[in-house]
Coordinates of C-alpha atoms in Angstrom, one line a residue:
X1 CA 235.7 52.6 13.8
X2 CA 237.8 53.0 17.0
X3 CA 240.5 55.6 17.1
X4 CA 244.2 54.5 16.9
X5 CA 244.7 56.6 20.1
X6 CA 242.4 54.6 22.3
X7 CA 244.3 52.1 24.4
X8 CA 245.3 49.0 22.4
X9 CA 243.9 45.6 23.4
X10 CA 246.0 42.6 24.4
X11 CA 246.5 40.2 21.5
X12 CA 248.0 37.3 23.2
X13 CA 246.6 35.6 26.3
X14 CA 244.0 36.5 28.9
X15 CA 244.6 39.9 30.4
X16 CA 244.8 38.5 34.0
X17 CA 247.4 35.9 32.9
X18 CA 249.8 38.4 31.2
X19 CA 251.4 41.7 31.9
X20 CA 251.8 43.4 35.2
X21 CA 254.8 43.1 37.5
X22 CA 255.4 39.5 36.6
X23 CA 256.3 40.4 33.0
X24 CA 257.8 43.7 33.9
X25 CA 260.4 42.0 36.2
X26 CA 261.6 39.9 33.3
X27 CA 262.0 43.0 31.2
X28 CA 263.7 45.0 34.0
X29 CA 266.3 42.2 34.4
X30 CA 266.9 42.3 30.6
X31 CA 267.6 46.0 30.9
X32 CA 269.8 45.5 34.0
X33 CA 272.0 43.2 31.9
X34 CA 272.1 45.6 29.0
X35 CA 273.1 48.6 31.2
X36 CA 275.8 46.4 32.7
X37 CA 277.1 45.7 29.2
X38 CA 276.8 49.4 28.1
X39 CA 278.6 50.9 31.1
X40 CA 281.0 48.1 31.2
X41 CA 282.5 49.7 28.1
X42 CA 281.4 53.3 28.2
X43 CA 282.4 54.3 31.7
X44 CA 286.1 53.7 31.2
X45 CA 286.3 54.4 27.5
X46 CA 288.3 57.6 27.8
X47 CA 291.1 55.6 29.6
X48 CA 291.3 53.2 26.6
X49 CA 291.4 56.0 24.1
X50 CA 294.1 57.9 26.0
X51 CA 295.9 54.7 26.8
X52 CA 296.1 51.9 24.3
X53 CA 294.9 54.1 21.4
X54 CA 297.2 57.0 22.4
X55 CA 294.8 59.9 21.9
X56 CA 295.0 63.3 23.6
X57 CA 292.6 64.3 26.5
X58 CA 290.7 66.7 24.3
X59 CA 290.4 64.3 21.3
X60 CA 289.4 61.4 23.6
X61 CA 286.7 63.4 25.4
X62 CA 285.3 64.7 22.2
X63 CA 285.4 61.1 20.7
X64 CA 283.6 59.6 23.7
X65 CA 280.9 62.4 23.6
X66 CA 280.5 61.9 19.8
X67 CA 279.9 58.1 20.4
X68 CA 277.6 58.7 23.3
X69 CA 275.7 61.2 21.2
X70 CA 275.3 58.8 18.3
X71 CA 274.2 56.0 20.8
X72 CA 271.6 58.3 22.2
X73 CA 270.4 59.8 19.0
X74 CA 270.0 56.6 17.0
X75 CA 267.1 55.4 19.1
X76 CA 264.9 57.8 17.2
X77 CA 265.5 55.7 14.1
X78 CA 265.1 52.5 16.1
X79 CA 261.9 53.6 17.7
X80 CA 260.5 54.7 14.3
X81 CA 261.2 51.3 12.8
X82 CA 259.6 49.5 15.8
X83 CA 256.5 51.7 15.9
X84 CA 256.0 51.6 12.2
X85 CA 257.1 48.2 11.1
X86 CA 258.8 45.6 13.3
X87 CA 257.1 46.1 16.6
X88 CA 258.8 46.4 19.9
X89 CA 259.3 42.6 20.7
X90 CA 261.0 41.8 17.4
X91 CA 263.0 45.0 17.5
X92 CA 264.5 44.0 20.9
X93 CA 265.4 40.5 19.6
X94 CA 267.1 41.8 16.5
X95 CA 269.0 44.6 18.4
X96 CA 270.1 42.2 21.0
X97 CA 271.8 40.0 18.4
X98 CA 273.5 43.0 16.9
X99 CA 274.5 44.1 20.4
X100 CA 276.1 40.8 21.1
X101 CA 278.1 40.8 17.8
X102 CA 279.3 44.4 18.4
X103 CA 280.6 43.6 21.9
X104 CA 282.3 40.5 20.7
X105 CA 284.1 42.4 17.9
X106 CA 285.1 45.1 20.4
X107 CA 286.8 42.4 22.7
X108 CA 288.5 41.0 19.7
X109 CA 289.8 44.4 18.6
X110 CA 291.5 44.9 21.9
X111 CA 293.5 41.7 21.3
X112 CA 295.0 42.9 18.0
X113 CA 297.5 45.1 19.6
X114 CA 301.1 43.8 19.4
X115 CA 304.6 45.4 19.1
X116 CA 304.6 44.5 15.4
X117 CA 301.2 46.2 14.8
X118 CA 302.1 49.4 16.6
X119 CA 303.8 52.5 15.1
X120 CA 306.4 54.0 17.5
X121 CA 308.5 57.2 17.3
X122 CA 310.3 59.5 19.7
X123 CA 308.3 62.5 21.1
X124 CA 309.6 66.0 21.5
X125 CA 310.8 65.2 25.1
X126 CA 312.6 62.1 23.9
X127 CA 310.1 59.5 25.2
X128 CA 309.1 56.6 23.0
X129 CA 305.4 56.9 22.0
X130 CA 303.6 54.0 20.4
X131 CA 300.3 54.1 18.6
X132 CA 298.2 51.2 17.3
X133 CA 297.9 50.5 13.7
X134 CA 295.2 52.1 11.6
X135 CA 293.6 48.7 11.1
X136 CA 293.2 48.1 14.8
X137 CA 291.8 51.6 15.3
X138 CA 289.3 51.3 12.4
X139 CA 288.2 47.8 13.7
X140 CA 287.7 49.2 17.2
X141 CA 285.5 52.1 16.0
X142 CA 283.4 49.9 13.7
X143 CA 282.7 47.6 16.6
X144 CA 282.0 50.6 18.9
X145 CA 279.5 52.1 16.5
X146 CA 277.9 48.7 15.9
X147 CA 277.0 48.8 19.6
X148 CA 275.5 52.3 19.2
X149 CA 273.4 51.0 16.3
X150 CA 272.2 48.1 18.3
X151 CA 271.2 50.3 21.2
X152 CA 269.1 52.3 18.8
X153 CA 266.5 49.6 18.8
X154 CA 267.1 48.1 22.2
X155 CA 267.0 51.1 24.5
X156 CA 263.7 52.8 23.6
X157 CA 261.8 49.5 22.9
X158 CA 262.6 47.6 26.1
X159 CA 261.5 50.4 28.4
X160 CA 258.3 51.1 26.3
X161 CA 257.7 47.3 26.2
X162 CA 257.9 47.2 30.0
X163 CA 255.5 50.1 30.5
X164 CA 253.2 48.4 28.1
X165 CA 252.6 45.7 30.6
X166 CA 250.6 48.1 32.7
X167 CA 247.2 49.3 31.6
X168 CA 247.0 53.2 32.0
X169 CA 243.2 53.1 32.1
X170 CA 243.1 50.8 35.1
X171 CA 243.7 52.7 38.5
X172 CA 245.8 50.1 40.1
X173 CA 247.9 49.3 37.1
X174 CA 248.4 53.0 36.3
X175 CA 249.8 53.6 39.8
X176 CA 252.1 50.5 39.3
X177 CA 253.3 52.0 36.0
X178 CA 254.4 55.1 37.9
X179 CA 256.4 53.0 40.3
X180 CA 257.7 51.0 37.3
X181 CA 259.7 54.0 36.1
X182 CA 261.2 54.5 39.4
X183 CA 262.2 50.8 40.0
X184 CA 263.4 50.6 36.4
X185 CA 265.9 53.4 37.1
X186 CA 266.8 51.7 40.4
X187 CA 267.6 48.5 38.5
X188 CA 269.7 50.1 35.8
X189 CA 271.6 52.4 38.4
X190 CA 272.4 49.3 40.4
X191 CA 273.6 47.5 37.4
X192 CA 275.6 50.5 36.1
X193 CA 277.3 50.9 39.6
X194 CA 278.4 47.3 39.7
X195 CA 279.6 47.4 36.0
X196 CA 281.6 50.6 36.5
X197 CA 283.3 49.3 39.8
X198 CA 284.1 45.8 38.4
X199 CA 284.8 46.4 34.8
X200 CA 287.0 49.5 35.3
X201 CA 289.2 47.5 37.7
X202 CA 289.4 44.6 35.3
X203 CA 290.2 46.9 32.3
X204 CA 292.8 48.9 34.3
X205 CA 294.5 46.0 36.1
X206 CA 293.8 42.7 34.2
X207 CA 293.0 43.0 30.5
X208 CA 291.0 45.1 28.2
X209 CA 290.0 42.0 26.3
X210 CA 288.4 40.5 29.3
X211 CA 287.0 43.9 30.3
X212 CA 285.2 44.1 26.9
X213 CA 284.4 40.4 26.7
X214 CA 282.4 40.1 30.0
X215 CA 279.8 42.6 28.8
X216 CA 279.4 40.5 25.6
X217 CA 278.6 37.4 27.8
X218 CA 276.2 39.4 30.0
X219 CA 274.3 40.6 26.9
X220 CA 274.0 37.1 25.5
X221 CA 272.4 36.0 28.9
X222 CA 270.1 39.0 28.7
X223 CA 268.7 37.8 25.4
X224 CA 268.1 34.3 26.8
X225 CA 266.2 35.9 29.8
X226 CA 264.1 38.0 27.5
X227 CA 263.1 35.0 25.3
X228 CA 262.2 32.9 28.4
X229 CA 259.6 35.6 29.5
X230 CA 257.9 35.5 26.1
X231 CA 254.7 33.7 27.2
X232 CA 254.2 36.2 30.1
X233 CA 254.3 39.4 28.0
X234 CA 251.2 41.3 27.2
X235 CA 251.5 41.7 23.4
X236 CA 249.2 44.2 21.6
X237 CA 247.3 43.9 18.4
X238 CA 248.2 47.1 16.7
X239 CA 246.5 46.2 13.3
X240 CA 246.9 49.5 11.4
X241 CA 247.4 51.5 14.5
X242 CA 251.1 52.1 14.0
X243 CA 253.0 55.2 13.7
X244 CA 253.3 55.3 9.8
X245 CA 249.6 54.8 9.3
X246 CA 248.7 57.4 11.9
X247 CA 251.0 60.0 10.3
X248 CA 249.6 59.1 6.9
X249 CA 246.0 59.5 8.1
X250 CA 246.9 62.8 9.8
X251 CA 248.3 64.2 6.5
X252 CA 245.2 62.9 4.8
X253 CA 242.9 64.4 7.4
X254 CA 244.6 67.7 7.2
X255 CA 243.8 68.0 3.5
X256 CA 240.2 67.1 3.8
X257 CA 237.3 69.6 4.1
X258 CA 234.5 68.8 6.5
X259 CA 231.1 68.8 4.8
X260 CA 228.2 70.4 6.7
X261 CA 226.1 67.2 6.5
X262 CA 226.6 63.6 5.6
X263 CA 226.1 60.1 6.7
X264 CA 226.9 58.7 10.2
X265 CA 230.0 57.2 8.7
X266 CA 231.2 60.5 7.4
X267 CA 230.5 62.2 10.7
X268 CA 232.4 59.4 12.4
X269 CA 235.4 59.8 10.1
X270 CA 235.5 63.6 10.7
X271 CA 235.4 63.0 14.5
X272 CA 238.2 60.5 14.3
X273 CA 240.2 62.9 12.0
X274 CA 239.8 65.6 14.7
X275 CA 241.2 63.2 17.3
X276 CA 244.2 62.3 15.1
X277 CA 245.1 65.9 14.2
X278 CA 244.9 66.8 17.9
X279 CA 247.2 64.0 19.0
X280 CA 249.7 65.0 16.3
X281 CA 249.5 68.6 17.5
X282 CA 250.1 67.4 21.1
X283 CA 253.4 65.9 19.8
X284 CA 254.5 69.3 18.5
X285 CA 253.8 70.8 22.0
X286 CA 256.6 68.6 23.4
X287 CA 259.2 70.4 21.2
X288 CA 259.9 73.4 23.6
X289 CA 260.3 71.0 26.5
X290 CA 262.7 68.9 24.5
X291 CA 264.8 71.9 23.5
X292 CA 265.1 73.3 27.0
X293 CA 266.3 70.0 28.4
X294 CA 269.2 69.7 25.9
X295 CA 271.9 71.2 28.0
X296 CA 271.2 68.6 30.7
X297 CA 272.7 66.2 28.2
X298 CA 276.0 68.2 28.3
X299 CA 276.0 67.8 32.1
X300 CA 275.3 64.1 31.8
X301 CA 278.3 63.7 29.5
X302 CA 280.9 65.0 32.0
X303 CA 281.2 62.1 34.6
X304 CA 282.5 59.5 32.2
X305 CA 284.9 61.9 30.5
X306 CA 286.3 65.0 32.3
X307 CA 285.2 64.0 35.8
X308 CA 287.2 60.8 35.3
X309 CA 290.2 62.5 34.1
X310 CA 290.0 64.9 37.0
X311 CA 289.8 62.1 39.4
X312 CA 292.8 60.3 37.9
X313 CA 295.1 63.0 39.3
X314 CA 293.9 62.5 42.9
X315 CA 295.1 60.3 45.8
X316 CA 292.7 57.4 45.4
X317 CA 294.2 55.1 48.0
X318 CA 291.7 53.7 50.6
X319 CA 292.4 51.8 53.8
X320 CA 295.6 50.7 55.5
X321 CA 296.3 48.3 52.5
X322 CA 296.8 51.1 50.1
X323 CA 294.3 49.8 47.6
X324 CA 293.8 52.3 44.8
X325 CA 290.4 52.9 43.3
X326 CA 290.4 53.1 39.5
X327 CA 289.4 56.7 38.4
X328 CA 286.3 55.5 36.4
X329 CA 285.1 53.6 39.4
X330 CA 284.4 56.9 41.2
X331 CA 281.3 57.1 39.1
X332 CA 279.9 54.5 41.6
X333 CA 279.3 57.5 43.9
X334 CA 276.7 58.7 41.4
X335 CA 275.2 55.2 41.1
X336 CA 275.0 54.8 45.0
X337 CA 273.4 58.2 45.1
X338 CA 270.8 57.3 42.4
X339 CA 269.9 54.0 44.1
X340 CA 269.4 55.8 47.4
X341 CA 267.4 58.6 45.9
X342 CA 265.1 56.4 43.9
X343 CA 264.1 54.5 47.1
X344 CA 263.7 57.7 49.1
X345 CA 261.7 59.3 46.2
X346 CA 259.3 56.4 45.7
X347 CA 258.8 55.4 49.3
X348 CA 258.9 58.7 51.2
X349 CA 258.8 61.8 49.0
X350 CA 255.9 60.8 46.7
X351 CA 253.6 59.7 49.5
X352 CA 254.3 62.8 51.5
X353 CA 254.0 65.1 48.4
X354 CA 250.8 63.3 47.4
X355 CA 249.1 64.3 50.7
X356 CA 250.3 67.9 50.3
X357 CA 249.6 68.5 46.6
X358 CA 246.8 66.1 45.9
X359 CA 248.7 65.0 42.8
X360 CA 248.9 61.3 42.3
X361 CA 252.7 61.3 41.5
X362 CA 253.4 63.7 44.3
X363 CA 254.8 66.4 42.0
X364 CA 254.2 66.8 38.3
X365 CA 256.6 65.3 35.7
X366 CA 257.8 68.7 34.7
X367 CA 258.4 69.8 38.3
X368 CA 260.5 66.7 38.7
X369 CA 262.6 67.5 35.7
X370 CA 263.2 71.1 36.7
X371 CA 264.3 70.0 40.2
X372 CA 267.0 67.8 38.7
X373 CA 268.2 70.5 36.4
X374 CA 268.7 72.8 39.4
X375 CA 270.6 70.1 41.2
X376 CA 272.8 69.7 38.1
X377 CA 273.7 73.4 38.2
X378 CA 274.7 73.0 41.8
X379 CA 276.9 70.0 40.9
X380 CA 278.8 71.9 38.3
X381 CA 279.5 74.8 40.6
X382 CA 280.9 72.4 43.1
X383 CA 282.9 70.6 40.5
X384 CA 284.4 74.0 39.5
X385 CA 285.3 74.8 43.1
X386 CA 286.9 71.3 43.6
X387 CA 289.0 71.8 40.4
X388 CA 290.1 75.3 41.7
X389 CA 291.2 73.6 45.0
X390 CA 293.0 70.8 42.9
X391 CA 294.9 73.3 40.9
X392 CA 296.0 75.3 43.9
X393 CA 297.1 72.1 45.7
X394 CA 299.2 71.2 42.7
X395 CA 301.0 74.5 42.9
X396 CA 301.5 74.2 46.6
X397 CA 302.9 70.7 46.1
X398 CA 305.2 71.8 43.3
X399 CA 303.8 69.1 40.8
X400 CA 302.4 71.4 38.2
X401 CA 304.8 70.3 35.6
X402 CA 304.5 66.5 36.6
X403 CA 301.3 65.4 34.8
X404 CA 301.7 61.8 36.2
X405 CA 302.2 62.9 39.8
X406 CA 299.5 62.2 42.3
X407 CA 298.1 65.5 43.8
X408 CA 298.1 65.3 47.6
X409 CA 294.4 65.7 47.7
X410 CA 292.0 62.9 48.7
X411 CA 289.4 61.4 46.4
X412 CA 286.7 62.4 48.9
X413 CA 286.9 66.0 47.7
X414 CA 285.4 64.9 44.4
X415 CA 282.6 62.9 45.8
X416 CA 280.0 65.7 46.3
X417 CA 279.8 66.4 42.6
X418 CA 279.2 62.8 41.7
X419 CA 276.6 62.6 44.5
X420 CA 274.7 65.6 43.3
X421 CA 274.9 64.4 39.7
X422 CA 273.4 61.1 40.8
X423 CA 270.5 62.9 42.6
X424 CA 269.9 65.2 39.5
X425 CA 269.6 62.1 37.4
X426 CA 266.8 60.6 39.5
X427 CA 264.8 63.7 39.1
X428 CA 265.6 64.7 35.5
X429 CA 266.2 61.4 33.8
X430 CA 263.3 59.5 35.3
X431 CA 261.0 62.5 34.8
X432 CA 262.0 62.8 31.2
X433 CA 261.3 59.1 30.7
X434 CA 257.9 59.2 32.2
X435 CA 257.0 62.6 30.6
X436 CA 257.9 61.7 27.0
X437 CA 256.4 58.2 27.3
X438 CA 253.2 59.4 28.9
X439 CA 252.6 62.4 26.7
X440 CA 253.0 60.7 23.3
X441 CA 250.2 59.0 21.4
X442 CA 249.8 55.3 21.9
X443 CA 251.2 54.6 18.4
X444 CA 254.5 56.5 19.3
X445 CA 255.4 55.3 22.8
X446 CA 258.8 54.0 21.7
X447 CA 259.4 57.3 19.9
X448 CA 258.6 59.1 23.1
X449 CA 261.4 57.3 25.0
X450 CA 263.7 57.9 22.0
X451 CA 263.0 61.6 22.4
X452 CA 264.2 61.4 26.0
X453 CA 267.4 59.5 24.8
X454 CA 268.0 62.1 22.1
X455 CA 268.3 64.8 24.8
X456 CA 271.4 62.9 26.0
X457 CA 272.6 62.4 22.4
X458 CA 272.3 66.0 21.4
X459 CA 273.8 67.1 24.7
X460 CA 276.8 64.8 24.1
X461 CA 277.3 66.3 20.6
X462 CA 277.1 69.8 22.1
X463 CA 279.7 68.9 24.7
X464 CA 282.0 67.5 22.0
X465 CA 281.6 70.6 20.0
X466 CA 282.3 72.9 22.9
X467 CA 285.4 70.9 23.9
X468 CA 286.8 71.0 20.3
X469 CA 286.1 74.7 19.8
X470 CA 287.4 75.7 23.2
X471 CA 290.5 73.5 22.8
X472 CA 291.2 75.1 19.5
X473 CA 290.7 78.7 20.6
X474 CA 292.7 78.4 23.8
X475 CA 295.6 76.7 22.0
X476 CA 296.0 79.6 19.6
X477 CA 299.3 81.5 19.7
X478 CA 300.9 78.8 21.8
X479 CA 298.3 79.2 24.5
X480 CA 297.4 76.5 27.0
X481 CA 294.2 74.6 26.4
X482 CA 291.5 74.3 29.1
X483 CA 291.8 70.6 28.3
X484 CA 295.6 70.3 28.3
X485 CA 296.9 66.7 28.6
X486 CA 298.7 68.0 31.7
X487 CA 295.5 68.9 33.6
X488 CA 297.6 70.9 36.1
X489 CA 298.1 73.4 33.3
X490 CA 294.5 73.2 32.2
X491 CA 291.3 74.9 33.3
X492 CA 288.4 72.4 33.7
X493 CA 287.0 74.8 36.3
X494 CA 286.3 77.4 33.6
X495 CA 284.6 74.8 31.5
X496 CA 282.4 73.6 34.4
X497 CA 281.4 77.2 35.2
X498 CA 280.5 77.9 31.6
X499 CA 278.3 74.8 31.4
X500 CA 276.7 75.7 34.8
X501 CA 275.8 79.2 33.4
X502 CA 274.3 77.8 30.2
X503 CA 272.3 75.2 32.1
X504 CA 271.0 77.8 34.5
X505 CA 269.8 80.0 31.6
X506 CA 268.2 77.0 30.1
X507 CA 266.4 76.2 33.3
X508 CA 264.8 79.6 33.2
X509 CA 263.5 78.9 29.7
X510 CA 262.3 75.4 30.8
X511 CA 260.3 77.0 33.7
X512 CA 258.7 79.4 31.2
X513 CA 257.5 76.6 28.9
X514 CA 256.5 74.3 31.7
X515 CA 254.1 76.8 33.4
X516 CA 252.1 77.0 30.2
X517 CA 252.2 73.3 29.3
X518 CA 248.8 71.5 29.3
X519 CA 249.1 67.7 30.1
X520 CA 247.1 65.2 28.1
X521 CA 243.8 64.4 29.7
X522 CA 243.7 61.2 31.7
X523 CA 240.9 58.6 31.4
X524 CA 241.5 57.2 34.9
X525 CA 240.1 58.6 38.2
X526 CA 242.6 58.1 41.1
X527 CA 240.2 59.4 43.8

């Protein structure tokens, strides 16, 4: 009997007629559309919460982080369902339908606001403040979390399904799979950049209903594209080689005693049990790496939340026409940085590093992750320095107590932190994607990508927790919160330095575990 951990065989179509870049391009375009839909609502979500929903800066930032955390943690469940029951193809289809429904409801929720449905009262300073009805707020959050549930099946399965189109035991296809992860990230970064620039402008200047509705239409088109490529996909015959059966057999194997003698069948079963147990143990060895990546998820949570609020106070006018860039659109700097770095990494750094190190991928996956974490620390330190400059400029301009006043400080000051975060993502995010996919057993590839997403999820929850705790502590005894609604009275610089310090300490722990990590043996010779 063959081991479940041997490469699975194509079930549909001749090997030469399916899979490879032909199928992968279909799947990449599907993910491009999905990322457009996701970032079309997530990038500017804090503006919606602090605007139409009337939440405070701290509450909105914590709320966005909690939702992002849920959206990134739920793929663990979606991947388990796909690997153990539905399969990746069917999970993608079901998740896409749910995704479309959630986005449609989100667009509908933004149209429910009306003077009659809002509750208004006078604030302490005599201004009329209006909040949406509890029904509208509840409908909005139900819709938002429906999107998070839909992403739980879509996100890990689409990427794993794309990587499945390349045979890791074939030298040519294995190299192509390495490039696949880079160009996959190029595609989603390009899509996210366009979505952030376009949708943030529409949402801030045209309509939130249209701003949420366009992603719904894009996601519907993504499902159509995915279905059109069905005949080109390399589908696999898993038989009983799925996650649930492998874990069941691993548990059974761990309880069996190995007799000193027996038939050839018994010897074969014992050998297979050893393979299964070893692969399950290899999953446990991923845990220290996963833990020491978690704070990178905290860093990843800052651009769409606090970076955006920080940018909203700056002079964002460009050109002689005085066109003003929406705050959320400044995240495009990260997207442009990612796109540029992916091309430079795949076409220049990898070939050069390959000749120097003799490693097929140029540098190891863990070296790539560690490099990105170091760049993230640098980005946070620069963000803190820019915030210190912003606070001192507000004092010099005499606008400290004018929260809506534009600080006489150009948006270009904030660009370096976005650029460095983008470069860090190319190293850390792509490195984690490839590492957790590559190092998981064949029966758990979707779960491997869900582990990478869970880093972002746990990181978002940690960020939400830190913001809530620090906000409460610094408000005590009539103190001023680091996240005051009037950012000129807050201290985002302290928060950035705190995260930078914690991330630097985590990087040290990551390096310790990386040095002793032993990669899975490869069955392909690249020489």
